[in-house]
Coordinates of N, CA and C in Angstrom, one line a residue:
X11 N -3.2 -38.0 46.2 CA -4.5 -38.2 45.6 C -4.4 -38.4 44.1
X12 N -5.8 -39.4 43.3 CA -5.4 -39.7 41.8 C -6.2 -39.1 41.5
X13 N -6.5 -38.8 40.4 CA -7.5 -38.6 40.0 C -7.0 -39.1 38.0
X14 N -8.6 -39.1 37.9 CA -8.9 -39.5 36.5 C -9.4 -38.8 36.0
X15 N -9.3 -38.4 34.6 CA -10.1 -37.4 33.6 C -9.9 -38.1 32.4
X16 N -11.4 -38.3 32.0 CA -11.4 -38.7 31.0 C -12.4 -38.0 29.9
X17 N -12.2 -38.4 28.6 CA -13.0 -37.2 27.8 C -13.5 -38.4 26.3
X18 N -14.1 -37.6 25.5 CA -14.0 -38.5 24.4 C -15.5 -39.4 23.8
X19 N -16.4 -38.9 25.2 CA -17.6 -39.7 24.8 C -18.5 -38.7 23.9
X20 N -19.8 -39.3 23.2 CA -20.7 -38.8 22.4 C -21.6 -39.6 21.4
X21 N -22.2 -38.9 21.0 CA -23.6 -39.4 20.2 C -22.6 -39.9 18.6
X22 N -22.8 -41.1 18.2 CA -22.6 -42.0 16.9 C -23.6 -42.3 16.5
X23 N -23.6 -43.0 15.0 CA -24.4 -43.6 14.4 C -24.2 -45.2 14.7
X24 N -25.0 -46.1 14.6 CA -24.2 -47.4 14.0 C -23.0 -47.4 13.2
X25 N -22.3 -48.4 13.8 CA -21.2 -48.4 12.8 C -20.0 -47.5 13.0
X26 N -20.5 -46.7 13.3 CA -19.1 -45.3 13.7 C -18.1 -45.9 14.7
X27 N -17.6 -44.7 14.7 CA -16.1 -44.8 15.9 C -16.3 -43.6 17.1
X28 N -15.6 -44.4 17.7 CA -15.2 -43.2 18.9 C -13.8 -43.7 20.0
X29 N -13.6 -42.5 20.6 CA -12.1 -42.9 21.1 C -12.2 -42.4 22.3
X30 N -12.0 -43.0 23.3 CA -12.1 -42.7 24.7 C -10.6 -42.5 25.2
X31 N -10.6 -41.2 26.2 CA -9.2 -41.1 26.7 C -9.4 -40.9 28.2
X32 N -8.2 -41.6 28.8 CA -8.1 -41.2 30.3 C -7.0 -41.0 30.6
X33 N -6.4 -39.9 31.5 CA -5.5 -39.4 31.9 C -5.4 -39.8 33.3
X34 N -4.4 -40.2 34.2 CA -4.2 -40.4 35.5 C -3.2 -38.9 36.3
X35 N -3.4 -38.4 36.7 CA -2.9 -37.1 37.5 C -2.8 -37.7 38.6
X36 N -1.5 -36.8 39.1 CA -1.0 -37.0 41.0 C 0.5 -37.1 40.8
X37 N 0.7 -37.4 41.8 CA 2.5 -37.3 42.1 C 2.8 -38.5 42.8
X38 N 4.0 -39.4 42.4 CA 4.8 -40.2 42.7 C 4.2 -41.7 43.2
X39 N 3.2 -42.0 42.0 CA 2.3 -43.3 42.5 C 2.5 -43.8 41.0
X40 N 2.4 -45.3 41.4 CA 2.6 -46.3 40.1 C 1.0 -46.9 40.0
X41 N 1.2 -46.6 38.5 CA -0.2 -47.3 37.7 C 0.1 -48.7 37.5
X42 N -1.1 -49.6 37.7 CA -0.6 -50.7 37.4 C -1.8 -51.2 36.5
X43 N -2.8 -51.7 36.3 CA -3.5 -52.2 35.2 C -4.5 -50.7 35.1
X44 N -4.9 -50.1 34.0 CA -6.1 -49.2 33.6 C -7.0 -50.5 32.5
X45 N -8.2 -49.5 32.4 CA -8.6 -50.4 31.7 C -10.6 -49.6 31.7
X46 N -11.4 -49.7 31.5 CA -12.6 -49.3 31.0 C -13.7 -50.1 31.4
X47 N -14.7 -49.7 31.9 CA -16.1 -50.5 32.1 C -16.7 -49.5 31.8
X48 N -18.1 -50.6 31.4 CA -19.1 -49.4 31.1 C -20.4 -49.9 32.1
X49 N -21.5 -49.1 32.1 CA -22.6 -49.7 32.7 C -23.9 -48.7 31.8
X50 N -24.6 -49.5 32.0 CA -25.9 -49.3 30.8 C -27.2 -49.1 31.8
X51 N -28.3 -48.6 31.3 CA -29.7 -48.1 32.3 C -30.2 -49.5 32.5
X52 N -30.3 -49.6 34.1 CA -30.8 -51.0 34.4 C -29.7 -52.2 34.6
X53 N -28.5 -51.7 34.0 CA -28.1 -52.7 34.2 C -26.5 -53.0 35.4
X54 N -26.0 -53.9 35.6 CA -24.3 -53.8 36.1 C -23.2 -53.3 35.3
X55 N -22.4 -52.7 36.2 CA -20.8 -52.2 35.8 C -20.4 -53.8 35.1
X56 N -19.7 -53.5 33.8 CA -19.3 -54.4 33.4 C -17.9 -54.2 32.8
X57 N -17.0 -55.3 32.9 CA -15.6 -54.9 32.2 C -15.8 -54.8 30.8
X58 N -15.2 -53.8 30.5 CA -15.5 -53.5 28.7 C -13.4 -54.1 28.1
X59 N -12.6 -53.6 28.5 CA -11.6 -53.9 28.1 C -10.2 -53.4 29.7
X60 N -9.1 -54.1 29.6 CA -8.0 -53.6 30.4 C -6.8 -54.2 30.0
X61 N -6.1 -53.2 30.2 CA -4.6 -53.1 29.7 C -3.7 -53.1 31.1
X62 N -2.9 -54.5 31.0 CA -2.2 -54.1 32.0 C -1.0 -53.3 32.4
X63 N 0.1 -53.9 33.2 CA 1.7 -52.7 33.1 C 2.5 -53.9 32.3
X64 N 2.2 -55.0 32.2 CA 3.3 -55.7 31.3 C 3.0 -55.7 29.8
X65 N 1.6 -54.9 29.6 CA 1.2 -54.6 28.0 C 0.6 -55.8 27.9
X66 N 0.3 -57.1 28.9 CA -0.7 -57.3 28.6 C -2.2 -57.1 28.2
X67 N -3.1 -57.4 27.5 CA -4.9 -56.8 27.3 C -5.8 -57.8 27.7
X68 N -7.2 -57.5 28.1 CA -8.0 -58.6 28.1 C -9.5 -57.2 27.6
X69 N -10.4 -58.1 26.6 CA -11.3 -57.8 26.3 C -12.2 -58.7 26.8
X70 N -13.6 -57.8 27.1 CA -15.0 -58.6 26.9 C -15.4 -59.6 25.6
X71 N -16.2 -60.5 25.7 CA -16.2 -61.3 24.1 C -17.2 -60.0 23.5
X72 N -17.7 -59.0 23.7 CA -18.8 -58.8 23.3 C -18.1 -57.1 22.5
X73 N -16.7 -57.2 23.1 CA -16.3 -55.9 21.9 C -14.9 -56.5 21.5
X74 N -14.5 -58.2 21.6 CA -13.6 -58.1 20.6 C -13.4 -58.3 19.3
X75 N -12.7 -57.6 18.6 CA -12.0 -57.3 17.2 C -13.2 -56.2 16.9
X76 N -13.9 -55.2 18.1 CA -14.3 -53.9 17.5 C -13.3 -52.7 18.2
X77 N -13.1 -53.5 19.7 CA -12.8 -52.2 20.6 C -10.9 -52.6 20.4
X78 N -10.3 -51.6 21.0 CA -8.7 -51.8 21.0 C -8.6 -50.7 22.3
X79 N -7.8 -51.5 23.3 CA -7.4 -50.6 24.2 C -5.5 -50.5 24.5
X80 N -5.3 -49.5 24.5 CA -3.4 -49.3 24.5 C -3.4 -48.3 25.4
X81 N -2.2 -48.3 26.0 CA -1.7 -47.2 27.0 C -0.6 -46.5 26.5
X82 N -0.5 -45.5 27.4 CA 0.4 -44.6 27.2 C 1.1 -44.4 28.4
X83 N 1.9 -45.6 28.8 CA 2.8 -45.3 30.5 C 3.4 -44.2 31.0
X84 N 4.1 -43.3 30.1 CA 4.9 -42.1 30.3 C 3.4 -41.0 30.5
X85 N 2.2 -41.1 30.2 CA 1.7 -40.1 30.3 C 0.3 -40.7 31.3
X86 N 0.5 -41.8 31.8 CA -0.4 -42.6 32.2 C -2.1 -42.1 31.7
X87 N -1.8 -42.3 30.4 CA -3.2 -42.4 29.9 C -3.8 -43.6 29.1
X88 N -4.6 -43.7 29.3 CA -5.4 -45.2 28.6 C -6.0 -44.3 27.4
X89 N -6.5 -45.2 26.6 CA -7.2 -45.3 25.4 C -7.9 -46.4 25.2
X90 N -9.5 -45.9 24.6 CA -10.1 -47.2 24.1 C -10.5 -46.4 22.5
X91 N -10.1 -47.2 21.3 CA -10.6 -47.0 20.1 C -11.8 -48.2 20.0
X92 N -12.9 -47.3 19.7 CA -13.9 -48.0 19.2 C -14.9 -48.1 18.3
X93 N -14.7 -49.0 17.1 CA -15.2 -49.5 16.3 C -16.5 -50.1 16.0
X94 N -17.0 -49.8 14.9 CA -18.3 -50.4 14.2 C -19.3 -50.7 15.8
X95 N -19.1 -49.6 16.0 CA -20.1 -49.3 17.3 C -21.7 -49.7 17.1
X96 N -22.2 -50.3 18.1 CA -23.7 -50.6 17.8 C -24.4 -50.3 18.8
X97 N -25.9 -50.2 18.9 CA -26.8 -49.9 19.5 C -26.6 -50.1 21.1
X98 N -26.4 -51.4 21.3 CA -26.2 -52.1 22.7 C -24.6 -51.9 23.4
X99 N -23.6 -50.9 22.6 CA -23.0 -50.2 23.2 C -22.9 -49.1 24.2
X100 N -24.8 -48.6 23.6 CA -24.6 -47.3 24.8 C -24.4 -47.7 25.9
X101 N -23.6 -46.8 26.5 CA -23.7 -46.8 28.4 C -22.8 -45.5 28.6
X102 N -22.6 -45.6 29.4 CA -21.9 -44.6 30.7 C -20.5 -45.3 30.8
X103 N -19.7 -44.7 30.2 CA -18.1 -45.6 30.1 C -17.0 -44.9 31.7
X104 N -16.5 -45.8 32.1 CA -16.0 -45.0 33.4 C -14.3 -45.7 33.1
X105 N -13.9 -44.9 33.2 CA -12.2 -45.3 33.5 C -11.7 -45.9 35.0
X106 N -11.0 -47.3 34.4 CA -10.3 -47.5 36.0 C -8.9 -47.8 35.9
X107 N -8.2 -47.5 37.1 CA -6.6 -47.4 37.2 C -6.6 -48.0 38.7
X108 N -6.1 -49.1 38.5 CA -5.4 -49.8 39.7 C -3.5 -49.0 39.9
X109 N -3.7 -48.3 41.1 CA -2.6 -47.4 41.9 C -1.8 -47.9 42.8
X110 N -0.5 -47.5 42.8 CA 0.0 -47.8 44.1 C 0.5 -46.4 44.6
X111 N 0.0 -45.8 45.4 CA 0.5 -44.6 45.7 C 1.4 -44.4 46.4
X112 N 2.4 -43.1 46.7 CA 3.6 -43.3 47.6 C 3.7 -43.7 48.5
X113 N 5.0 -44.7 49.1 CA 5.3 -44.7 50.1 C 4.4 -46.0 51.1
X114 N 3.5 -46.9 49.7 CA 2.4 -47.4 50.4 C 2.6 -48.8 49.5
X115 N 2.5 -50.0 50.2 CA 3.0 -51.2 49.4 C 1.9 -52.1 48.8
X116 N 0.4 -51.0 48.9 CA -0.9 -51.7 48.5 C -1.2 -51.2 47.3
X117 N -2.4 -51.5 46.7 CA -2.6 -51.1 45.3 C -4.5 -50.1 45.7
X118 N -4.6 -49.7 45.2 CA -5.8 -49.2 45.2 C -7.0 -48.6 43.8
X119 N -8.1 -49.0 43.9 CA -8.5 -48.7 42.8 C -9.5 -47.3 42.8
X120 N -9.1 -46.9 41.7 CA -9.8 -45.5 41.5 C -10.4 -45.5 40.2
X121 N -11.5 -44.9 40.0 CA -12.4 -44.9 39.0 C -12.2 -43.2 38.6
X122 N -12.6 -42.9 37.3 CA -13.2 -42.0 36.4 C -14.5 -41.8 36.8
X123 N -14.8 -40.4 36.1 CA -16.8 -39.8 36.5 C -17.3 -40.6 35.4
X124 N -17.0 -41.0 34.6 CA -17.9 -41.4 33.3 C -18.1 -40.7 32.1
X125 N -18.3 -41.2 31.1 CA -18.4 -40.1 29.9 C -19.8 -41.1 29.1
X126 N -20.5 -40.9 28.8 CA -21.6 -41.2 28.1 C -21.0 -41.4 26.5
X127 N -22.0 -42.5 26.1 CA -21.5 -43.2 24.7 C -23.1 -43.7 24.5
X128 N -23.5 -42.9 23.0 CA -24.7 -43.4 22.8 C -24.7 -43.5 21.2
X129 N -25.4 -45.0 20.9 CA -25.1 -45.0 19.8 C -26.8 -45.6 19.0
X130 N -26.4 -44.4 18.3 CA -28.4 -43.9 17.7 C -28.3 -43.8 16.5
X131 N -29.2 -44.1 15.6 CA -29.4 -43.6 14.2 C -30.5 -42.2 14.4

């Protein structure tokens, strides 16, 4: 079993920063792309940013050259740094890790609980 823990969310101003972290736990399964969505009141799960295993990235147009997402393979944790944050940022940010777990030649996706990101004057 995987599980995700992620931490890092909270109340900003305009303009501020914040840094989202996700950790992948379990035993003897390969991470293959991690990567972040968020979803907002009212609205759909949307991809915010993903990192894949060849260090490839792909961002949304609507946080590139604010957000940066990089991994950490040996500890399989993701990161999103996030920059000159604005209003229409808030949402509910959830972590996702595409898995292959032991012994099993499929991939499987598993999600994070979410961490709330609200950005208020």
């Amino acid at each position: 079993q995987v599980q995700l823990v992620e931490s890092g969310g909270g109340l900003v101003q305009p303009g501020g920063s914040l840094r989202l972290s996700c950790a992948a736990s379990g035993s003897g399964f390969r991470v293959n792309a991690m990567g972040w969505y968020r979803q907002a009141p009212g609205k759909q799960r949307e991809l915010v940013a993903v990192a894949t295993s060849g260090d490839g990235t792909k961002y949304s147009d609507s946080v590139k050259g604010r957000f940066t997402i990089d991994r950490d393979n040996a500890k399989n944790t993701v990161y999103l740094q996030m920059n000159s944050l604005k209003p229409e940022d808030t949402a509910v940010y959830y972590c996702n890790a595409v898995v292959v777990p032991p012994g099993r030649a499929v991939s499987f996706a598993y999600w994070g609980q979410g961490t709330q990101v609200t950005v208020s004057s």
